[in-house]
Short mmCIF file of C-alpha atoms and ligand atoms in Angstrom, two decimals:
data_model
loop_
_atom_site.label_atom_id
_atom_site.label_comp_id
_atom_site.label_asym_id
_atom_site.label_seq_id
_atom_site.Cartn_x
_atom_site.Cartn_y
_atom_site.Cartn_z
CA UNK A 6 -16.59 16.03 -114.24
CA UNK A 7 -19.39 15.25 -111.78
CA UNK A 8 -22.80 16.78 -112.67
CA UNK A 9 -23.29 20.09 -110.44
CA UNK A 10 -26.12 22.25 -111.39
CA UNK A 11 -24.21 25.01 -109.14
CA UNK A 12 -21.34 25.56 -111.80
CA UNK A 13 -17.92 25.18 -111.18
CA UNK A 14 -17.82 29.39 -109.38
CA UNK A 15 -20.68 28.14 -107.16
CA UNK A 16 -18.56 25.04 -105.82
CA UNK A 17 -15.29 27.70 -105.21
CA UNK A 18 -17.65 29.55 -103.28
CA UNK A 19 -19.04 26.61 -101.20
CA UNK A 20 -15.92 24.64 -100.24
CA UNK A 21 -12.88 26.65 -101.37
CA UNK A 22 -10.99 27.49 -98.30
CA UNK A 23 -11.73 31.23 -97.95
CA UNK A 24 -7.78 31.81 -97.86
CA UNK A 25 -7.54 31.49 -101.72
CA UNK A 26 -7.95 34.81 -103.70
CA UNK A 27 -10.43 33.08 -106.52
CA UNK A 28 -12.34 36.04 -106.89
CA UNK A 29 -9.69 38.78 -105.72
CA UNK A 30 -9.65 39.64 -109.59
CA UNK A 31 -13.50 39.97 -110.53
CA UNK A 32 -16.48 38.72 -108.82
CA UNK A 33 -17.10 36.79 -111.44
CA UNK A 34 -14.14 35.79 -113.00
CA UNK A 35 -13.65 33.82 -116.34
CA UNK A 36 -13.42 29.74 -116.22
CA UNK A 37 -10.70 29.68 -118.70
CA UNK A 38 -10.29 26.06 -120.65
CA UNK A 39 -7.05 27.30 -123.20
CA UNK A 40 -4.27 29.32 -123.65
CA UNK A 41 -1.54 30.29 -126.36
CA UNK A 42 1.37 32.96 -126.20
CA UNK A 43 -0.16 35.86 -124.54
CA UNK A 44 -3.82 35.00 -124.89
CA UNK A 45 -6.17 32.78 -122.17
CA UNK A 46 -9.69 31.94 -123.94
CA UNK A 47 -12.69 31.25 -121.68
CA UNK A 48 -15.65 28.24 -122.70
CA UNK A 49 -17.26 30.87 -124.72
CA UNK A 50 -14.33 31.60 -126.85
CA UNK A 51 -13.69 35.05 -125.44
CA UNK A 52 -10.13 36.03 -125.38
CA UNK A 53 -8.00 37.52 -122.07
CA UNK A 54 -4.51 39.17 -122.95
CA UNK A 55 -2.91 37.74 -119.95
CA UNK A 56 -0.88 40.24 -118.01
CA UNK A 57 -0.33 38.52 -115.04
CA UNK A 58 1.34 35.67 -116.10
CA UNK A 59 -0.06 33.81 -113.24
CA UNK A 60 1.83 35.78 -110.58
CA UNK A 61 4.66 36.11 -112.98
CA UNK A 62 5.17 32.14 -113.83
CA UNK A 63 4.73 32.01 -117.60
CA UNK A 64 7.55 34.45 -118.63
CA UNK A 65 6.85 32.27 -121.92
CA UNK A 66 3.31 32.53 -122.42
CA UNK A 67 1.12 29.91 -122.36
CA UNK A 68 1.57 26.33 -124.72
CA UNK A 69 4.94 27.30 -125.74
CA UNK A 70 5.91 24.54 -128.17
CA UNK A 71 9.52 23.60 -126.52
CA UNK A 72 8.07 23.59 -123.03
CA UNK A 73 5.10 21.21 -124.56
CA UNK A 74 7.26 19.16 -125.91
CA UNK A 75 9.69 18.17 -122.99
CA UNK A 76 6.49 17.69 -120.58
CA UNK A 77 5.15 15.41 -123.42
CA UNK A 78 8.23 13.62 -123.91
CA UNK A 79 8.91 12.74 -120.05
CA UNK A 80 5.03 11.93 -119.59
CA UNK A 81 5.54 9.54 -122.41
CA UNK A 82 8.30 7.67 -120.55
CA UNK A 83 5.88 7.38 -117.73
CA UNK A 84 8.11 8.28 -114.84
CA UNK A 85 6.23 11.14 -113.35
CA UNK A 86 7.48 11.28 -109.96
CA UNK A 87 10.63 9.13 -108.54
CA UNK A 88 11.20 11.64 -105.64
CA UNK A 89 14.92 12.46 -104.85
CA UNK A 90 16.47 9.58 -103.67
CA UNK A 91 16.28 8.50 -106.77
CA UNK A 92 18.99 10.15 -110.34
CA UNK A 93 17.09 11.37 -113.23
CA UNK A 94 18.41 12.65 -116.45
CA UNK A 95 15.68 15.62 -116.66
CA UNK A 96 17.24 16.62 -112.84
CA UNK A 97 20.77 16.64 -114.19
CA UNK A 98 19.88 18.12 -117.62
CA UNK A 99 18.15 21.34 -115.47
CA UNK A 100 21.36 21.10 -113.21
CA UNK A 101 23.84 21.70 -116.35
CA UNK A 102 21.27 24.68 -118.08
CA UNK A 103 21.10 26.75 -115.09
CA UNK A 104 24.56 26.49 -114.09
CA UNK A 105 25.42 27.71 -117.69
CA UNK A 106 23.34 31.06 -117.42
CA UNK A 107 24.34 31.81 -113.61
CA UNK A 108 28.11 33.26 -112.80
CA UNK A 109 30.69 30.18 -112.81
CA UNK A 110 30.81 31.18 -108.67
CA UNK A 111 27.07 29.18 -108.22
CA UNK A 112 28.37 25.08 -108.45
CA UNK A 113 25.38 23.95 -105.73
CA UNK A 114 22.16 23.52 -106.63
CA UNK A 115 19.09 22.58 -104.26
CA UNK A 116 15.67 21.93 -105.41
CA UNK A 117 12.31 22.57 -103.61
CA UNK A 118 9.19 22.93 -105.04
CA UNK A 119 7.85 26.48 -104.44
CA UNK A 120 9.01 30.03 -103.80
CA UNK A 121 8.24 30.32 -100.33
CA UNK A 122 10.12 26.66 -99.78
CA UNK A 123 13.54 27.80 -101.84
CA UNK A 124 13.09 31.02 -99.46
CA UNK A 125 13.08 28.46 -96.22
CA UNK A 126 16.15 26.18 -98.15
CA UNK A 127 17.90 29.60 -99.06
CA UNK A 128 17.63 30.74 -94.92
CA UNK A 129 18.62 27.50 -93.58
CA UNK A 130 21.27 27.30 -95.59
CA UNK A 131 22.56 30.83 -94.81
CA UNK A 132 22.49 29.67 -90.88
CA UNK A 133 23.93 26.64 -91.14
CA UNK A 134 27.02 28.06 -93.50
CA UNK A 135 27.67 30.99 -91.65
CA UNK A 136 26.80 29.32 -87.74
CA UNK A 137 24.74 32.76 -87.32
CA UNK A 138 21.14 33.25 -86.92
CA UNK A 139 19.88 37.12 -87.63
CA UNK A 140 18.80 37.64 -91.40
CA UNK A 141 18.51 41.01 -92.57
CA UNK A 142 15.46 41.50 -94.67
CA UNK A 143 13.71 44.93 -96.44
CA UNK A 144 10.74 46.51 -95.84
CA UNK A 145 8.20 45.93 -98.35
CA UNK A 146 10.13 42.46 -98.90
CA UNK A 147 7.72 39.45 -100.13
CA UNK A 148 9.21 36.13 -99.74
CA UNK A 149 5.91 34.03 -99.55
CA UNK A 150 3.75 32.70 -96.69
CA UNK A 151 5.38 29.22 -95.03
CA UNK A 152 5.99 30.13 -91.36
CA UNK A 153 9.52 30.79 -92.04
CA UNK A 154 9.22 32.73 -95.76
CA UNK A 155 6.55 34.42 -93.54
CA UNK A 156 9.17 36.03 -91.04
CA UNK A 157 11.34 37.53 -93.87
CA UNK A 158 8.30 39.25 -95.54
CA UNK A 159 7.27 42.12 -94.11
CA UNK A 160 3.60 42.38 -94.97
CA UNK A 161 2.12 42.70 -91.11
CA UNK A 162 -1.15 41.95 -92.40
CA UNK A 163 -0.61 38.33 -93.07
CA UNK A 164 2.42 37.81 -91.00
CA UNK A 165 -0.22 39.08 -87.19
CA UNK A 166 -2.63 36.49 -87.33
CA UNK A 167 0.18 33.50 -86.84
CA UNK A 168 2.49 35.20 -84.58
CA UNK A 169 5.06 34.33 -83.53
CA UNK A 170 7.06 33.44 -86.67
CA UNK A 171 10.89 32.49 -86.66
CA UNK A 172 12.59 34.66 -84.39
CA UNK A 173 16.12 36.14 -85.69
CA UNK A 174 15.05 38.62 -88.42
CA UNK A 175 15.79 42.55 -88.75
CA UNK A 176 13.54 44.95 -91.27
CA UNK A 177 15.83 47.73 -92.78
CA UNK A 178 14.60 50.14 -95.19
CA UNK A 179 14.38 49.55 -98.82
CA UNK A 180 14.51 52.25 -101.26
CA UNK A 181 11.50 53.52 -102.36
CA UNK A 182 11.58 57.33 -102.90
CA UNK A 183 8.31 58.00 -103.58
CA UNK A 184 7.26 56.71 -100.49
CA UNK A 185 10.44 57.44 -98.34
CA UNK A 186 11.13 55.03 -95.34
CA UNK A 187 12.58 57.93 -93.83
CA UNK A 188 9.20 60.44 -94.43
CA UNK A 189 10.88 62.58 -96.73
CA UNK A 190 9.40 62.69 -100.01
CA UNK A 191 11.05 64.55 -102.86
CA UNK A 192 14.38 62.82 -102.26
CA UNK A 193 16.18 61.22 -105.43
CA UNK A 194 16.24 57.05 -106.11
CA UNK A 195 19.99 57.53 -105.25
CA UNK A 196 19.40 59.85 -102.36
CA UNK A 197 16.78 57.41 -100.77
CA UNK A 198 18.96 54.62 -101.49
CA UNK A 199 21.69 56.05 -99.71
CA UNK A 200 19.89 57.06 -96.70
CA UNK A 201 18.86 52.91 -96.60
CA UNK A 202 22.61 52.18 -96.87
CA UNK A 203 23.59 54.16 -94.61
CA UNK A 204 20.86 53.27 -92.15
CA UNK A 205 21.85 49.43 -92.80
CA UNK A 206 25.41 50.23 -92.10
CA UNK A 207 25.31 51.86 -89.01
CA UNK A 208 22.80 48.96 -87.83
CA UNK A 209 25.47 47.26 -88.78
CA UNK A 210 28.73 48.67 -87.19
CA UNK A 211 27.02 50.57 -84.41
CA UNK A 212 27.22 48.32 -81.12
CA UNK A 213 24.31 49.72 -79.70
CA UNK A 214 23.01 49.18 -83.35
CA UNK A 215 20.11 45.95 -82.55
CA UNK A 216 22.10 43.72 -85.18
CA UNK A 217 23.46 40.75 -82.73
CA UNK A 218 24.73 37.36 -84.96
CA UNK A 219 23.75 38.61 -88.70
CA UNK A 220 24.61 35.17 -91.31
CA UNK A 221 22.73 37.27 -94.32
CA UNK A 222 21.32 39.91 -95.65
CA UNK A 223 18.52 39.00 -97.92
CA UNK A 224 17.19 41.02 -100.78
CA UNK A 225 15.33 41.07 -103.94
CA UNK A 226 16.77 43.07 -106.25
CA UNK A 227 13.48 44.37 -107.68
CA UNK A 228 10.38 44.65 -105.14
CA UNK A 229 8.04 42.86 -106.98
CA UNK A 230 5.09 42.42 -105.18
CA UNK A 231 6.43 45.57 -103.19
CA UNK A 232 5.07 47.19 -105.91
CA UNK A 233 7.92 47.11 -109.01
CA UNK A 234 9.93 49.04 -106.65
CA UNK A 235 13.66 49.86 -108.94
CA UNK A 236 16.33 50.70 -106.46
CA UNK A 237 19.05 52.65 -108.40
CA UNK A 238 22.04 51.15 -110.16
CA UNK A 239 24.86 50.01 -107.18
CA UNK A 240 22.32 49.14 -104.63
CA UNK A 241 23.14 46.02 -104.56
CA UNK A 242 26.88 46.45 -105.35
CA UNK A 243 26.49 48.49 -101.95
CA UNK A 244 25.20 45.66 -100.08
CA UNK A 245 27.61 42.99 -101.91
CA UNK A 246 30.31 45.39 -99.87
CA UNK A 247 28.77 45.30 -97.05
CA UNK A 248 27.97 41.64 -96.98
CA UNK A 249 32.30 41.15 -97.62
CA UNK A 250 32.78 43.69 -94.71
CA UNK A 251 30.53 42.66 -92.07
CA UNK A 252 31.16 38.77 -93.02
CA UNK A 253 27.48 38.07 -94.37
CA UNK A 254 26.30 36.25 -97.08
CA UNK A 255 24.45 38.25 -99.55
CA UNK A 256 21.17 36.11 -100.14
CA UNK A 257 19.24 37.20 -103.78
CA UNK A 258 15.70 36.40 -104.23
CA UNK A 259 14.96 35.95 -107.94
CA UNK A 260 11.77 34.44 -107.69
CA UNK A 261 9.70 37.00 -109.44
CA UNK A 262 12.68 39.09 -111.30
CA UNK A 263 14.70 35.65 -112.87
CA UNK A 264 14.60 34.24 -116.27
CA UNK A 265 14.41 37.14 -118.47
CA UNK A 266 11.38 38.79 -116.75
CA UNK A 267 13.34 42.16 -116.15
CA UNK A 268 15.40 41.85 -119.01
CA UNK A 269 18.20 40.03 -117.74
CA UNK A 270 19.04 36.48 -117.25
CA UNK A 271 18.48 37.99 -113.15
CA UNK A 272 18.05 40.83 -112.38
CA UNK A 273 21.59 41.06 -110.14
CA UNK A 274 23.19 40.85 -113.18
CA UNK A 275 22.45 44.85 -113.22
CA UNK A 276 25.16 45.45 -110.94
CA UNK A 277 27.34 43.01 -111.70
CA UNK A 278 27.12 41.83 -108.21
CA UNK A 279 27.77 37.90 -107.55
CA UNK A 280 25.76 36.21 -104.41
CA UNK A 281 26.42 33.93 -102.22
CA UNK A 282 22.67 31.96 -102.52
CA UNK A 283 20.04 32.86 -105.64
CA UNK A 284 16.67 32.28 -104.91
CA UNK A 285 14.69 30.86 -107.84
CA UNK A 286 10.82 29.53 -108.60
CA UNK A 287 8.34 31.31 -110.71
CA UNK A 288 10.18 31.61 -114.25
CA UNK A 289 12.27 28.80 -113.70
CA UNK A 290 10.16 26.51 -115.22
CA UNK A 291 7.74 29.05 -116.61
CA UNK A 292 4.89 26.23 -115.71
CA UNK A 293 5.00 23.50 -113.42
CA UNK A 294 5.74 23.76 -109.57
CA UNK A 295 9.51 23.88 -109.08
CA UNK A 296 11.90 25.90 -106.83
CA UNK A 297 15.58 26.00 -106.23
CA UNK A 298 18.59 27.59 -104.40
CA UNK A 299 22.02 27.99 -106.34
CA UNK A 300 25.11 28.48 -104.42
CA UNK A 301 28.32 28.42 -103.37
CA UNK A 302 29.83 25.31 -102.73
CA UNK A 303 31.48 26.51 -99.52
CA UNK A 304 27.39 26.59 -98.09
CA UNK A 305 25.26 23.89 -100.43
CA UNK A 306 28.31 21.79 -100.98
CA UNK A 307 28.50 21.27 -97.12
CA UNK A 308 24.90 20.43 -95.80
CA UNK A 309 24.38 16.74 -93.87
CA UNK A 310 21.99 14.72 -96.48
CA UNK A 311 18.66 15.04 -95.64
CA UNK A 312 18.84 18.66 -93.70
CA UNK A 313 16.51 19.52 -96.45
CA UNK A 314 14.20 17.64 -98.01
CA UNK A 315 10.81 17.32 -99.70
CA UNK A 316 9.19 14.39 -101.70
CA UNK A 317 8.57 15.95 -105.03
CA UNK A 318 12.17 17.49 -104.95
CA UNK A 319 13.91 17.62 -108.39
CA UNK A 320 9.85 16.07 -110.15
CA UNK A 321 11.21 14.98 -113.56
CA UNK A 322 8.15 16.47 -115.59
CA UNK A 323 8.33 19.76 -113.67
CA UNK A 324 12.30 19.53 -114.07
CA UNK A 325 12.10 18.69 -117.69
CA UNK A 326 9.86 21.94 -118.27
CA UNK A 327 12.19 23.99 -116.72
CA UNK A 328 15.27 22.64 -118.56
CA UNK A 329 13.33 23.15 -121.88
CA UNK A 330 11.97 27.22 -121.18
CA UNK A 331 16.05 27.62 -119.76
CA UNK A 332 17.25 26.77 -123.91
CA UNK A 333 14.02 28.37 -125.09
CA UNK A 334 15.11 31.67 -123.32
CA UNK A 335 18.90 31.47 -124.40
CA UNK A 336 18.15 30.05 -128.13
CA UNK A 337 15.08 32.52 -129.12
CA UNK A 338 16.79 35.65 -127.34
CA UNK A 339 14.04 36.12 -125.32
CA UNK A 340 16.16 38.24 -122.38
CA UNK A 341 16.43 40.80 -125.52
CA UNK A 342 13.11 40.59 -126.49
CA UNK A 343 11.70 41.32 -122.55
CA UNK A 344 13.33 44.65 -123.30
CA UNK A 345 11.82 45.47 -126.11
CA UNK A 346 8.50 44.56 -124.45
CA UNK A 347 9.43 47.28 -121.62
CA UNK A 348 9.92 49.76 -124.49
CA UNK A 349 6.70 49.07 -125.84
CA UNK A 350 4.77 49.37 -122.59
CA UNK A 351 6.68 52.62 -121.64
CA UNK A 352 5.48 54.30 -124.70
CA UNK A 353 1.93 54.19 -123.33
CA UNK A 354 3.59 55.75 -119.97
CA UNK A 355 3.32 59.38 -121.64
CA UNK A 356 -0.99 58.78 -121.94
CA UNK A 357 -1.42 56.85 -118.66
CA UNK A 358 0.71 59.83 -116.98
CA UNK A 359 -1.81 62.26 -117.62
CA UNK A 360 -4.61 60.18 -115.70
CA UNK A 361 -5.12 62.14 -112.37
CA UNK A 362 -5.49 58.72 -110.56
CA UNK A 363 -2.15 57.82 -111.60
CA UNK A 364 0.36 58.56 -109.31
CA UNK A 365 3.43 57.01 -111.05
CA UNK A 366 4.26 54.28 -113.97
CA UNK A 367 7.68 52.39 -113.44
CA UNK A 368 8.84 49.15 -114.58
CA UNK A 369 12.20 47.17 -116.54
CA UNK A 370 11.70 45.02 -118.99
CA UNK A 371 8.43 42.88 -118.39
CA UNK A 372 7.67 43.77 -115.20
CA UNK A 373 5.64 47.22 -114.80
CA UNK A 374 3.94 49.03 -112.04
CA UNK A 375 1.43 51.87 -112.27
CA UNK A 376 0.88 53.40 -109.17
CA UNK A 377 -3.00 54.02 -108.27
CA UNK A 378 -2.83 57.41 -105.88
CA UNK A 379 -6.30 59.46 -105.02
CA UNK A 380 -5.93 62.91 -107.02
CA UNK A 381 -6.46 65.13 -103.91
CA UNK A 382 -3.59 64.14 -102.84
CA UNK A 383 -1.85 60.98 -104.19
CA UNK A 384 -2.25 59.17 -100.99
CA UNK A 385 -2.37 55.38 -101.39
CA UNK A 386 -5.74 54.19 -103.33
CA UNK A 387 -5.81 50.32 -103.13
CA UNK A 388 -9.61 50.49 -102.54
CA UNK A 389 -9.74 51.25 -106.94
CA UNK A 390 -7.59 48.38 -107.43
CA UNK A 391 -10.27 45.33 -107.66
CA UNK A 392 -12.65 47.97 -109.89
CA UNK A 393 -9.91 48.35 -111.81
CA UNK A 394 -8.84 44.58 -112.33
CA UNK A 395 -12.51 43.53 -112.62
CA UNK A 396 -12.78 45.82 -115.57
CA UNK A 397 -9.87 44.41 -116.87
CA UNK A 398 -11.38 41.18 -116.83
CA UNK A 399 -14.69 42.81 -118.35
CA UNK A 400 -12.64 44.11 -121.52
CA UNK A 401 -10.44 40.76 -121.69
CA UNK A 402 -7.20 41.99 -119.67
CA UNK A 403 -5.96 40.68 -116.77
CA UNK A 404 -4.10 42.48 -114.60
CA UNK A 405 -1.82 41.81 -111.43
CA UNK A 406 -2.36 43.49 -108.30
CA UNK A 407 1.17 44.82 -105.60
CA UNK A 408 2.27 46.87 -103.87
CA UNK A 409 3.39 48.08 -100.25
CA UNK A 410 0.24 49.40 -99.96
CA UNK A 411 -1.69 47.39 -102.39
CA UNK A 412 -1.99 49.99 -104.95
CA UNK A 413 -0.11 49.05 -107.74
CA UNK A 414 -1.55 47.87 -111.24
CA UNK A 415 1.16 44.99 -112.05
CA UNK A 416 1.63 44.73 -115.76
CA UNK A 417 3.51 41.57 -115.96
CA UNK A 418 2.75 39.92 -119.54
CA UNK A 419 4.62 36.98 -121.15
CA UNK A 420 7.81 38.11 -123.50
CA UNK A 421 6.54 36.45 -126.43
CA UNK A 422 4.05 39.11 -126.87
CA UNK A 423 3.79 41.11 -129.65
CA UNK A 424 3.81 44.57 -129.96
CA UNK A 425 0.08 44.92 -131.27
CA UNK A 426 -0.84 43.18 -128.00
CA UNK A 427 0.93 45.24 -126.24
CA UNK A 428 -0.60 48.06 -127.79
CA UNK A 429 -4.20 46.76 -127.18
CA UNK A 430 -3.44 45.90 -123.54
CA UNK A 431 -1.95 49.21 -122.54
CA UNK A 432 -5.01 51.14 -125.10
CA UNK A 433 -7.57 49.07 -122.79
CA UNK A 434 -5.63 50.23 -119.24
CA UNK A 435 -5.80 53.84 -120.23
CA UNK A 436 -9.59 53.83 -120.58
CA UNK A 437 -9.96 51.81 -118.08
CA UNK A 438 -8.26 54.16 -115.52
CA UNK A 439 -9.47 57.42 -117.25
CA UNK A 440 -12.94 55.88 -116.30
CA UNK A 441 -12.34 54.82 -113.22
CA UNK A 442 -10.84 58.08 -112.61
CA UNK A 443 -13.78 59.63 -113.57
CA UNK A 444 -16.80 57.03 -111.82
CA UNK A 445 -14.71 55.82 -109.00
CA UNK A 446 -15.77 52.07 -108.29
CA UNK A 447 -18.44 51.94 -110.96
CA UNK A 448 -16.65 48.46 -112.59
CA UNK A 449 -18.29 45.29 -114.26
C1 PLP B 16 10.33 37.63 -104.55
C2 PLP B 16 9.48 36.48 -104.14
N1 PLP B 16 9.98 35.55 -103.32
C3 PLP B 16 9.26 34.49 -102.92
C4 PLP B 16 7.95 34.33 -103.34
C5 PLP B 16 7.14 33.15 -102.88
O1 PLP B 16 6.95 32.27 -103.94
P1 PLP B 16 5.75 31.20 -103.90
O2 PLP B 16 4.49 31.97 -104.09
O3 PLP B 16 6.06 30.28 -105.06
O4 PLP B 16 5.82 30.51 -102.59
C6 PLP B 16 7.39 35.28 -104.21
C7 PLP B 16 6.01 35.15 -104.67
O5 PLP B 16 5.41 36.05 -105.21
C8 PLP B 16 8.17 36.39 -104.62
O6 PLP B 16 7.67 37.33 -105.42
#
């Protein structure tokens, strides 16, 4: 490394582009040079039990042995990058594990390197299989920040300042009763969710209803960065009926909820729905950049070559990664073991509960949410969420940050934890908001 008496913070601070959240955790966050399992060690040796995973990437923690090995094995060959126009065994061995864990329906698969991109593959795809234009996306839906991801996610804050997006997409309410789209709180998950249906319906049917050429209605089954919002059991059975009624294609964004992170292979699988186009990045590999959309082959079995494309499609070290965390998953029963994680964070639910600043704890599997609400009355508190993660980092625990209204403390840790870290990490959160609670905004 070049000589910089600055340090390597200073030189983020000088010439990082300003639009990257470096110091969105902690003001002075940790330079971290190692990791294993659940654990990210700074210069100084200090450990970090990670519980942000990286924005919910390494579902297998960090330096898992299989994953190391396949990298090391297709580095060793030397063939790094060959870009798509080009076979590769490590494309078609990734190809044959993900078809075996998704339903025998998904025969297409197209690969793209990043959430946001498989979002822009998943809604050109939908338009050009269907001839229609109008997607139907969710409030509180996060699909990443290209200019096209951009206009399905509904965050206006960082959709206003590039206006106008791609035209052709309809917000419909997604249910979060705690925070009602329809302004009534009290109601029931499977009263809220039924007001949404019902609302998408009649958009739906109604003539006068602002739907004009819908090709898809686009969901994630879990709102992740929405906050871990859970919609009840048949939501998206519900929407797989409408989808056959009104002639849509029912779109599933995995990115943050596949590979095991909610306890399923995907988190569909909860209903028992089947989709039309998955969406997945994040845990697929569990490390490297890589992306895809699986399908039907009535949609990705019919594109023109080249309607999509990107040079590192299909990268042989990312796609060797991914093929290697895919038999990791399946061969050391890690989908069972995310659940047992979720058991051992919801035990601490009962203690974190009785914190006034929390206003609700919620999560499946490996992917929790605990709602951060002023005690007065439990409006919205994002302004406690850096204190909180900043603290976090203080007493070695990093912590995501979500939510609609950027509220929510994401606990998202690898499933190869164990339950002592568990109980460490969730022992550290408790003081941690039971201080903060107490000294609002007095963190590291
Ligand atoms: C559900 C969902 N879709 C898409 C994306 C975008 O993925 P990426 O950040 O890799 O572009 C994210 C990222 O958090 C996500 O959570």
């Amino acid at each position: 490394m070049i000589e910089d008496p600055r340090g390597p913070l200073q030189i983020f601070r000088d010439h990082e582009s300003t639009s990257l959240r470096t110091f969105g955790m902690s003001e002075t966050p940790p330079l971290l040079v190692a990791g294993e399992g659940a654990r990210l060690y700074d210069a100084a040796g200090r450990d970090y039990l990670d519980f942000a995973c990286g924005s919910g990437v390494t579902t297998l923690g960090h330096g898992h042995p299989a994953i190391r090995k396949a990298i090391q094995a297709q580095l060793d060959t030397g063939i790094w990058h060959i870009g798509a126009h080009l076979p590769h065994g490590r494309r078609a061995e990734l190809y044959q594990e993900l078809l075996a864990v998704l339903p025998a329906e998904l025969t297409r698969i197209n690969p793209a390197n990043t959430g946001a991109e498989a979002v822009e593959v998943a809604v050109k795809a939908a338009r050009f299989g269907t001839g229609r234009t109008e997607i139907i996306a969710f409030q509180g839906g996060y699909q990443g920040r290209t200019a096209g991801a951009l206009s399905v996610t509904s965050y206006a804050r960082i959709k206003r300042p590039f206006l106008p997006l791609m035209p052709g997409v309809i917000h419909v309410p997604y249910p979060y009763p705690r925070r009602s789209p329809f302004g009534r709180y009290g109601q029931t998950a499977e009263e809220c969710a039924a007001l949404c249906l019902e609302f998408l319906e009649q958009a739906l049917s109604n003539p006068a209803g602002g739907v004009t050429d819908p090709a898809a209605i686009l969901v994630e089954p879990i709102q992740a960065v929405g906050g871990v919002i859970i919609p009840p059991p048949g939501f998206l059975r519900e929407l797989r009926r409408l989808c056959d009624r009104y002639g849509l294609l029912l779109v599933v964004d995995e990115v943050f909820t596949g590979f095991a992170r909610t306890g399923r292979w995907f988190a569909f699988q909860y209903d028992g729905v089947i989709p039309d186009l998955v969406i997945l990045a994040k845990g697929l590999s569990g490390s490297l950049p890589l992306a895809a959309v699986v399908g039907r082959e009535e949609i990705l079995g019919r594109w023109d070559p080249g309607l999509h494309s990107s040079t590192f499609h299909g990268n042989p070290v990312a796609c060797a990664a991914a093929a290697a965390s895919i038999r990791a998953i399946r061969e050391e029963g890690l989908v069972e073991r995310a659940n047992e994680v979720g058991r051992w964070i919801t035990e601490a639910y009962p203690q974190l509960r009785d914190i006034p600043i929390v206003g609700d704890c919620r999560g499946i599997g490996a992917l929790h949410g605990i709602e951060i609400v002023e005690p007065e009355d439990g409006r919205p508190a994002p302004a406690r969420i850096k204190p909180i993660r900043s603290e976090g980092v203080h007493r070695g625990l990093l912590l995501w940050e979500c939510g609609w209204y950027g509220n929510v403390i994401g606990l998202v840790p690898p499933v190869v934890i164990s339950r002592t870290e568990v109980s460490r990490a969730m022992e550290i959160l408790a003081a941690i908001l039971r201080d903060e609670a107490q000294h609002p905004g007095e963190s590291a």
